[in-house]
mmCIF file of C-alpha atoms in Angstrom:
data_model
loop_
_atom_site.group_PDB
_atom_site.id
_atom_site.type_symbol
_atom_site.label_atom_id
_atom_site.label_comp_id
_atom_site.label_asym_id
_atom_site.label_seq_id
_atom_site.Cartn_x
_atom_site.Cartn_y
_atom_site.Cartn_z
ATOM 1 C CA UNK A 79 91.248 150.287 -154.526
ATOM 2 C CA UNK A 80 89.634 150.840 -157.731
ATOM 3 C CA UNK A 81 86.634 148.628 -156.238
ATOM 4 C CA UNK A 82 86.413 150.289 -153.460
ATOM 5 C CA UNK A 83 85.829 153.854 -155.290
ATOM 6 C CA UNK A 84 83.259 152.407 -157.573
ATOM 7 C CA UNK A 85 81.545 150.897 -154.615
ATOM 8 C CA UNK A 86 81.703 154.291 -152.781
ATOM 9 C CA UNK A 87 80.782 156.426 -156.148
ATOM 10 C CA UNK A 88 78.444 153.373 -157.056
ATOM 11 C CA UNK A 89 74.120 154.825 -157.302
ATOM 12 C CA UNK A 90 73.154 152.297 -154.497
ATOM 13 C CA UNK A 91 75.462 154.397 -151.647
ATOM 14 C CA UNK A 92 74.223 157.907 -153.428
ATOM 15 C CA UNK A 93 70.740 156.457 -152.826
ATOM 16 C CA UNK A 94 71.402 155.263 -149.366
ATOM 17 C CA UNK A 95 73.075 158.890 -148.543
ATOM 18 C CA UNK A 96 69.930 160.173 -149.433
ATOM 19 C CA UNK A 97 67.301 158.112 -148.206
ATOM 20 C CA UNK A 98 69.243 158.680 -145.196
ATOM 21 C CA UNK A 99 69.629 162.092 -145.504
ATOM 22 C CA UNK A 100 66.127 162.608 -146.334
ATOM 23 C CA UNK A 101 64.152 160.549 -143.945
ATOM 24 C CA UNK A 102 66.783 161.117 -140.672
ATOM 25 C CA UNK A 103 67.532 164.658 -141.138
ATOM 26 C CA UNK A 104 67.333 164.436 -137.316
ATOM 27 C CA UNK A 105 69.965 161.614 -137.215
ATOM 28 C CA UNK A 106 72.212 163.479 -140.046
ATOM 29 C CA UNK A 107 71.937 166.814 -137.801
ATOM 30 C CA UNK A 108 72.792 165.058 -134.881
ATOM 31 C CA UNK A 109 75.600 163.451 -136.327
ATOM 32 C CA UNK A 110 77.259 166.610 -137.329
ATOM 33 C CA UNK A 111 76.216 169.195 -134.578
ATOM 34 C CA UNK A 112 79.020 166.839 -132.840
ATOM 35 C CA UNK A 113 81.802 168.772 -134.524
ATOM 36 C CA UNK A 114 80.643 172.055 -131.986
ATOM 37 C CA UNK A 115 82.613 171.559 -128.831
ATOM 38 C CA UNK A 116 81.093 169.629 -126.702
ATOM 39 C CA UNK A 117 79.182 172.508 -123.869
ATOM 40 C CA UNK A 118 78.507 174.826 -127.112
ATOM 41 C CA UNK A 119 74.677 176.084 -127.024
ATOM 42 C CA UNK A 120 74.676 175.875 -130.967
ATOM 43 C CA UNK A 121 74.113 171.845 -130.521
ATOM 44 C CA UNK A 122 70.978 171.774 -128.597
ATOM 45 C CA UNK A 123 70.193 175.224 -130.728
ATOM 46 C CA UNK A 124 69.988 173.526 -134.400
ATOM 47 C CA UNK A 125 68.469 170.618 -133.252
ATOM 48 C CA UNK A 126 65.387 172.346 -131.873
ATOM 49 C CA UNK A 127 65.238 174.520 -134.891
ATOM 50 C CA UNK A 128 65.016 170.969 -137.197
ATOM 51 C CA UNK A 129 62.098 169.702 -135.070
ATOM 52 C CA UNK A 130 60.319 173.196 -135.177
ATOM 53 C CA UNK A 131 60.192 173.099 -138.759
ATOM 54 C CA UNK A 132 58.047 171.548 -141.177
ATOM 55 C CA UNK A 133 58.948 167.395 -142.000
ATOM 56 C CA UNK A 134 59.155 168.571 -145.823
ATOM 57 C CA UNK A 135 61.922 171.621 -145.233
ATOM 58 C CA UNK A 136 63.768 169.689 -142.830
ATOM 59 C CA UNK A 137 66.018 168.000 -145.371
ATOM 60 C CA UNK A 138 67.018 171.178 -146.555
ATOM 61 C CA UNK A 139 67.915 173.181 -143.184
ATOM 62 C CA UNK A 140 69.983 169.786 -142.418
ATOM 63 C CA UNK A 141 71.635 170.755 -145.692
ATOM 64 C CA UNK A 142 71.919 174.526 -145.002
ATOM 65 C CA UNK A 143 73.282 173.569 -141.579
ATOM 66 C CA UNK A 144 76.408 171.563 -143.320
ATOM 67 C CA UNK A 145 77.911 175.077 -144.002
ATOM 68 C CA UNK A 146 77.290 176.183 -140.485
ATOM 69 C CA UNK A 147 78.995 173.739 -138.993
ATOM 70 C CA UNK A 148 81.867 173.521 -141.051
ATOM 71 C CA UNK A 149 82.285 177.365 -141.039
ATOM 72 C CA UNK A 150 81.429 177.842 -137.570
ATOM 73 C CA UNK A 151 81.513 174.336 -135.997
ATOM 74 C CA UNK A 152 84.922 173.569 -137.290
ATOM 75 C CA UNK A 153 87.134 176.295 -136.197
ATOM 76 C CA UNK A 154 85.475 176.459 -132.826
ATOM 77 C CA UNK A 155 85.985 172.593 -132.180
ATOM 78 C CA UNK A 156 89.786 173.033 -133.181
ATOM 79 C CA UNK A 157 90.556 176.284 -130.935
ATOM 80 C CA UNK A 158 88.783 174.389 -127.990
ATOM 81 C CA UNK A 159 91.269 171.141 -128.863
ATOM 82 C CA UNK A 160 94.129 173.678 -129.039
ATOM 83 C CA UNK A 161 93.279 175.102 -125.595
ATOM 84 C CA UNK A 162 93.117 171.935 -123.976
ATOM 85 C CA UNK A 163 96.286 171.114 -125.707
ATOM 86 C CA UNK A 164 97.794 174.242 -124.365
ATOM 87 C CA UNK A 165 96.741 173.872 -120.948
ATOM 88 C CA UNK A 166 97.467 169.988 -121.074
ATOM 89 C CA UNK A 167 101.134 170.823 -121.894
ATOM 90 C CA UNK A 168 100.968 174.134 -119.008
ATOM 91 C CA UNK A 169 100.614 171.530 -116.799
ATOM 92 C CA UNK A 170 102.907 169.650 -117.329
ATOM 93 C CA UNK A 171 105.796 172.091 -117.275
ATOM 94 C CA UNK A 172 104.987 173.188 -114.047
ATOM 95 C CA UNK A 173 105.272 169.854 -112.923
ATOM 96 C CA UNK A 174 108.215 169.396 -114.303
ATOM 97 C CA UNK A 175 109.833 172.618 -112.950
ATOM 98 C CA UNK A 176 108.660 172.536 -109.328
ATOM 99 C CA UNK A 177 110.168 175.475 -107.481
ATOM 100 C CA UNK A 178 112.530 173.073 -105.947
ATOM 101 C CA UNK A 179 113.872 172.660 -109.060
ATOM 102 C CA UNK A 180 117.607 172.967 -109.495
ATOM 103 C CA UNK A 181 118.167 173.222 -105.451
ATOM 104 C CA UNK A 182 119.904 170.958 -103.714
ATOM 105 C CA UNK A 183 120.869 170.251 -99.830
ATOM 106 C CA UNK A 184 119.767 172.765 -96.853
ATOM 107 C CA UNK A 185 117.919 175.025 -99.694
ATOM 108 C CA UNK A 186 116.368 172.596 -101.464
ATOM 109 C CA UNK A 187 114.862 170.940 -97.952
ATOM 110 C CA UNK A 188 113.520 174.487 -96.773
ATOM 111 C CA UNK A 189 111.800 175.223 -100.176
ATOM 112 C CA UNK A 190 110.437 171.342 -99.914
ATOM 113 C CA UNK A 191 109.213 171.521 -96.198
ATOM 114 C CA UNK A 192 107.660 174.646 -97.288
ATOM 115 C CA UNK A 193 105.826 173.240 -99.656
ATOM 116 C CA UNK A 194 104.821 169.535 -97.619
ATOM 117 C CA UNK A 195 103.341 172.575 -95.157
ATOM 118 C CA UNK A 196 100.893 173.508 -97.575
ATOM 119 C CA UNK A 197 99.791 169.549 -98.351
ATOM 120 C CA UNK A 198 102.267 169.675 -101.499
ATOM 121 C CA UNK A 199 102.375 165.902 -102.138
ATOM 122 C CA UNK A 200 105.106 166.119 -104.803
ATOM 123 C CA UNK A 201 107.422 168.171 -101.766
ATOM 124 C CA UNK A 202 106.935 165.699 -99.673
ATOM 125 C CA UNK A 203 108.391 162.708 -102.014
ATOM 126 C CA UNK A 204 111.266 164.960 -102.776
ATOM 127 C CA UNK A 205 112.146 164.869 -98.861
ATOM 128 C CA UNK A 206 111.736 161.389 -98.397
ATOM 129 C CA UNK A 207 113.917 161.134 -101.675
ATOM 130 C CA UNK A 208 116.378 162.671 -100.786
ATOM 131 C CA UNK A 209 116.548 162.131 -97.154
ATOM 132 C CA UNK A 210 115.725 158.467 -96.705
ATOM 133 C CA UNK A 211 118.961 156.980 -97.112
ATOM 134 C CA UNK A 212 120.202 159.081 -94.158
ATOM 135 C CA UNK A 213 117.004 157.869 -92.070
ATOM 136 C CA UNK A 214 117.969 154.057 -93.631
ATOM 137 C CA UNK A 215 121.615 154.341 -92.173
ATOM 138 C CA UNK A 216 121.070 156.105 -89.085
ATOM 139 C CA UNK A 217 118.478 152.511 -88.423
ATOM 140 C CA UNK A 218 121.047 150.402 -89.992
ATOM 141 C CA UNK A 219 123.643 151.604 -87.553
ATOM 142 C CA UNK A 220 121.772 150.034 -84.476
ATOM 143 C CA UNK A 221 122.580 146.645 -85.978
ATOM 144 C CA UNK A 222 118.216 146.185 -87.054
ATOM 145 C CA UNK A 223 117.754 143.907 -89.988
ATOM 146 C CA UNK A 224 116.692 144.854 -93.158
ATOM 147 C CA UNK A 225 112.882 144.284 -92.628
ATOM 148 C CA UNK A 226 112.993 146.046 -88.848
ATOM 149 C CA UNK A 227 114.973 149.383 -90.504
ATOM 150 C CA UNK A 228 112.436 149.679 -93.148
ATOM 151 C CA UNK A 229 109.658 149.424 -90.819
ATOM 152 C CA UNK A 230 111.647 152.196 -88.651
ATOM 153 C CA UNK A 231 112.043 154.120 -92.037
ATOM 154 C CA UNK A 232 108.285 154.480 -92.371
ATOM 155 C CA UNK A 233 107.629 155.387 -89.425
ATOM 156 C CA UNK A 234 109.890 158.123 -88.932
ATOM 157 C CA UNK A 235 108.504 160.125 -91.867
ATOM 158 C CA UNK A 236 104.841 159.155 -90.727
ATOM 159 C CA UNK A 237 105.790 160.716 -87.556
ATOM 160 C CA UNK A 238 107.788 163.541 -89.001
ATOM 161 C CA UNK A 239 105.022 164.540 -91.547
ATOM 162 C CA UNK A 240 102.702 164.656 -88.806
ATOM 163 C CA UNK A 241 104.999 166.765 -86.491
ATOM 164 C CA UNK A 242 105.636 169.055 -89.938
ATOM 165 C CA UNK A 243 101.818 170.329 -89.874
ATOM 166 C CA UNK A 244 102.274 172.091 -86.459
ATOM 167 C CA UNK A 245 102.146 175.698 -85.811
ATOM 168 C CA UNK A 246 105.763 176.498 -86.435
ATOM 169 C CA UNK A 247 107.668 176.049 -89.754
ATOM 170 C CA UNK A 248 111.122 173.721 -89.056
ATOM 171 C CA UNK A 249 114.525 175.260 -90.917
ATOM 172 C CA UNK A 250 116.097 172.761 -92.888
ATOM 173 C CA UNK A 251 118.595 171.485 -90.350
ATOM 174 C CA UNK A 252 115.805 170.963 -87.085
ATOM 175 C CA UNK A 253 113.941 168.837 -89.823
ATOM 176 C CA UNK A 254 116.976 167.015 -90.505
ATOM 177 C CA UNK A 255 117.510 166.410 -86.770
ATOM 178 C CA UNK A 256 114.149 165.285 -86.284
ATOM 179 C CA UNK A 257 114.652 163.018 -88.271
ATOM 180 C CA UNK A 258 117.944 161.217 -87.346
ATOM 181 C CA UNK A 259 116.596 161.577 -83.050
ATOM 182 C CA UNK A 260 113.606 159.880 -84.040
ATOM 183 C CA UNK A 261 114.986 157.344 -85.957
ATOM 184 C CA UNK A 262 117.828 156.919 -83.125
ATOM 185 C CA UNK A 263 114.785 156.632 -80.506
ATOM 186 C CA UNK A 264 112.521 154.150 -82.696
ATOM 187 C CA UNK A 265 116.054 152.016 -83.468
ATOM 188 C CA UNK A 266 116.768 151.512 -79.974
ATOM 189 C CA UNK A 267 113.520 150.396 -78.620
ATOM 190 C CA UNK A 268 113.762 147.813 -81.418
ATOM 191 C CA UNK A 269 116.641 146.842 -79.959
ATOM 192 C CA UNK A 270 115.849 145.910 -76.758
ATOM 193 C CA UNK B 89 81.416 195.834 -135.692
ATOM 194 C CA UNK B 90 82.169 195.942 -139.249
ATOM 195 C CA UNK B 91 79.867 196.666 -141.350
ATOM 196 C CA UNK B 92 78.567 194.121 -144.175
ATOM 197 C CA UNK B 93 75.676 193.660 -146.428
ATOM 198 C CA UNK B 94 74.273 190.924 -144.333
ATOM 199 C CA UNK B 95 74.844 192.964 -141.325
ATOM 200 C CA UNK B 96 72.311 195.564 -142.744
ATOM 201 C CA UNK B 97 69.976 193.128 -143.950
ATOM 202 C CA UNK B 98 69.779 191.161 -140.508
ATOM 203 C CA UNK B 99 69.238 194.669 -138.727
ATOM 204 C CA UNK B 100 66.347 195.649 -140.687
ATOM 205 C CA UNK B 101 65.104 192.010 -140.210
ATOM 206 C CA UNK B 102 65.264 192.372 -136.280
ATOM 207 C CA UNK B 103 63.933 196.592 -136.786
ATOM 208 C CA UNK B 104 60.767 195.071 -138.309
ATOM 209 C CA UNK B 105 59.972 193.659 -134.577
ATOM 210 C CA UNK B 106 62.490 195.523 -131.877
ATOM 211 C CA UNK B 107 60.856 194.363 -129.300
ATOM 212 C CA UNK B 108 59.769 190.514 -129.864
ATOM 213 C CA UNK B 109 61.576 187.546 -130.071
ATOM 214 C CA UNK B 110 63.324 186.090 -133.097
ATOM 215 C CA UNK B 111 64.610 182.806 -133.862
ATOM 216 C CA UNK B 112 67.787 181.618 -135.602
ATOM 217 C CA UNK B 113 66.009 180.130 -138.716
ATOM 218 C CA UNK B 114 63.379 182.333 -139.259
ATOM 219 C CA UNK B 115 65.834 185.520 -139.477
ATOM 220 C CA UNK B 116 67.875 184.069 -141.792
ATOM 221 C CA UNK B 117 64.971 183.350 -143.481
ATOM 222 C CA UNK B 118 63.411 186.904 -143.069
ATOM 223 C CA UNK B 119 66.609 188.174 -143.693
ATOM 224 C CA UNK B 120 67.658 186.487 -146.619
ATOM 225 C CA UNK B 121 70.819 185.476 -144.850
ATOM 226 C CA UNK B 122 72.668 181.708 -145.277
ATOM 227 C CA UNK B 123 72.708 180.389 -141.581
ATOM 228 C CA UNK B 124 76.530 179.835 -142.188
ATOM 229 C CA UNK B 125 76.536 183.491 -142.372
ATOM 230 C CA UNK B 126 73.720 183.923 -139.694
ATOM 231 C CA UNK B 127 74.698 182.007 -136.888
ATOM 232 C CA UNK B 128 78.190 183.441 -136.325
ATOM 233 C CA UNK B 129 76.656 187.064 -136.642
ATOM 234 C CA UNK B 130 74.164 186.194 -133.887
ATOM 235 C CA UNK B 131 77.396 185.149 -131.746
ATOM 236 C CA UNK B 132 79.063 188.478 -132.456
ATOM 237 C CA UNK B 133 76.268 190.271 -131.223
ATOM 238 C CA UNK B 134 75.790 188.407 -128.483
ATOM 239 C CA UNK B 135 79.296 189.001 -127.673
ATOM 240 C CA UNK B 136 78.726 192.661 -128.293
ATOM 241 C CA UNK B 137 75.823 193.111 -126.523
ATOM 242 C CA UNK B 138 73.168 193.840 -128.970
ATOM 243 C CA UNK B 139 71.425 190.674 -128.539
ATOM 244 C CA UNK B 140 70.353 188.524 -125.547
ATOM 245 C CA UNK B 141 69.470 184.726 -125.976
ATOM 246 C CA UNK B 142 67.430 182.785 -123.962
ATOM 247 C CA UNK B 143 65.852 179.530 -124.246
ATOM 248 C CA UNK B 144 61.760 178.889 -125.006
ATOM 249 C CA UNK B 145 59.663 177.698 -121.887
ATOM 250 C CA UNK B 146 59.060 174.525 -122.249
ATOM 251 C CA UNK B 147 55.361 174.741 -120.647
ATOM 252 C CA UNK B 148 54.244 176.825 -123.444
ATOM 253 C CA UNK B 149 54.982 174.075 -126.078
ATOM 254 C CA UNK B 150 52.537 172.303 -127.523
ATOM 255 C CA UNK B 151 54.459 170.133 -130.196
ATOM 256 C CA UNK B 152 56.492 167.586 -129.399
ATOM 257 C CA UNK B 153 60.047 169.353 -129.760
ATOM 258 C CA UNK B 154 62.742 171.007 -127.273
ATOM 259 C CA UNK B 155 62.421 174.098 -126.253
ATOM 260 C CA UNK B 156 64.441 176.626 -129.096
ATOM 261 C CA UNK B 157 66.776 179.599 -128.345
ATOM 262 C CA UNK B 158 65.255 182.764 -128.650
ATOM 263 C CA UNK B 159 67.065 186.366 -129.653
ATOM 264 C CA UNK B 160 66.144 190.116 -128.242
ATOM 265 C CA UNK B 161 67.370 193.121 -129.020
ATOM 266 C CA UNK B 162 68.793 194.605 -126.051
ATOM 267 C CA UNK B 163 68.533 198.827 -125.739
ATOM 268 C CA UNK B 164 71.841 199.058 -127.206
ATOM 269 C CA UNK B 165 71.133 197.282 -129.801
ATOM 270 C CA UNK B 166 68.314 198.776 -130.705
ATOM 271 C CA UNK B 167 69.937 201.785 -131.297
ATOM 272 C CA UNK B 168 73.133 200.585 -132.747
ATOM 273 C CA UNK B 169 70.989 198.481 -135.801
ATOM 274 C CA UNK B 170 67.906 200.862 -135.789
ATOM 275 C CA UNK B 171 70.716 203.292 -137.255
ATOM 276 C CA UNK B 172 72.072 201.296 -139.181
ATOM 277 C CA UNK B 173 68.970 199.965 -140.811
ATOM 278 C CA UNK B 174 67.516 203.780 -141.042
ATOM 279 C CA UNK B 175 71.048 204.619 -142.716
ATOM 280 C CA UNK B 176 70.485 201.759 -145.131
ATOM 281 C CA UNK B 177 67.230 202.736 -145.721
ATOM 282 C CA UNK B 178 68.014 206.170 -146.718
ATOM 283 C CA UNK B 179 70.779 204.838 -149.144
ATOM 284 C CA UNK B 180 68.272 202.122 -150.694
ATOM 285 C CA UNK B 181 65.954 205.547 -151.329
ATOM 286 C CA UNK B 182 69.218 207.567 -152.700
ATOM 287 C CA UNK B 183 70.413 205.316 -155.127
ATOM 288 C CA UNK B 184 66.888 204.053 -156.186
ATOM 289 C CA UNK B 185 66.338 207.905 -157.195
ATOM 290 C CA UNK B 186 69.441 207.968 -159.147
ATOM 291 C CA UNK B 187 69.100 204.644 -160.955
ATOM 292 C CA UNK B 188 65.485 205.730 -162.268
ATOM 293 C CA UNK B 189 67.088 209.318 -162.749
ATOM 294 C CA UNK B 190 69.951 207.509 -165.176
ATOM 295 C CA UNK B 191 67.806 205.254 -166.688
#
């Protein structure tokens, strides 16, 4: 550790910082414009200031520019993080609280079908959720095999998402009888 | 906008030219302003509407650089820091006559 420090605190790394410092202002400046979020104007801004100026000041405005960015640079970069954060987490409640949420049965199939209307991807696994093992019993009941009932399964909600996008909006229990005919109709035929 | 020492000073530094264009390092220069101070000011005004920005045509440069972002004073501005920098003024004069008056 103690190494370490004297190696950092040592006269060869103060000369490298400043050989660096001095003949790569443009490199330094560019390295620490990057604390501005990212679509902030002051980047491209400070940079084209440093290359407007004179080789011999440019050292110096790279050193002015330190304060800058840590007084301006800084707090800007950490609301932007915090926003994203914010609206990150936003997200992700709404998710978790879909407006299904809490429903069950007849009202939570209306609010769902609702919802699959309007291309709601999320409504549409709740349905098959929560109505699939009817669809799987209703096939199972025609004596099909485990392979032909699942093959019935899919098709039914295929068939019944497609039928869902038409003009009129299905109550809960017509979806629900869609359902169980079409599987009935689809379970037969296998049948035979 | 609240009013600060470095306020006045960049006003008079823009008043000296109301209707060119000034950029980021040479006000602070002209102004005798840090550009940690500078910078965010130009923001505010921005934000208020005293300034516009823009960004230099890059035909017109003959130096190998990118183009640099420019500052105007907009109409509003020019009368919200032309009083302010007249208002300084007239203090600068006030208290100049009292200090030689006292001393």
């Amino acid at each position: 550790m103690a190494e370490l420090l004297g190696a950092i605190a040592s006269w060869q790394t103060l000369l490298l910082v400043l050989a660096v410092f001095g003949f790569a202002p443009g490199f330094t400046l560019r390295s620490i414009v990057r604390i501005y979020p990212k679509d902030d104007p002051r980047r491209t801004e400070l940079l084209a200031e440093l290359y407007s100026l004179k080789r011999l000041e440019r050292p110096l405005f790279v050193a002015e520019q330190l304060e800058t960015v840590l007084f301006e640079g800084l707090p800007k970069r950490i609301g932007s993080t915090r926003r994203a954060v914010d609206k990150k987490q936003r997200r992700k409640e709404t998710e978790g609280q879909a407006s299904w949420h809490g429903l069950t049965g007849h009202e939570m199939h209306t609010v769902c079908i609702k919802e699959a209307r309007s291309g709601n991807r999320e409504a549409m696994d709740a349905l098959v959720g929560d109505l699939t093992s009817l669809v799987w019993h209703v096939a199972r009941s025609y004596n099909l095999d485990r392979n032909a009932a699942e093959e019935v399964t899919q098709d039914v909600w295929l068939e019944c998402f497609g039928r869902l996008s038409g003009r009129s909006e299905p109550s809960a229990t017509e979806f629900t009888a869609w359902l169980v005919t079409d599987t009935r109709r689809r379970a037969q035929r296998r049948q035979l | 906008m609240r009013r600060t020492d470095s306020l006045v000073q960049v006003a008079c530094a823009l008043m000296q030219d109301p209707d060119g264009t000034h950029w980021g390092y040479s006000l602070s220069k002209q102004a005798e302003v840090r550009s940690g101070v500078l910078y965010p000011m130009l923001t505010r005004l921005l934000d208020a509407k005293w300034l516009t920005d823009g960004w230099e045509d890059p035909t017109t440069i003959r130096e190998k650089r990118p183009p640099r972002r420019y500052y105007k004073l907009t109409d509003e501005g020019k009368i919200q820091l032309g009083a302010l920098a007249r208002s300084a003024a007239k203090e600068a004069r006030s208290t100049g006559r009292l200090g030689w008056a006292n001393g």
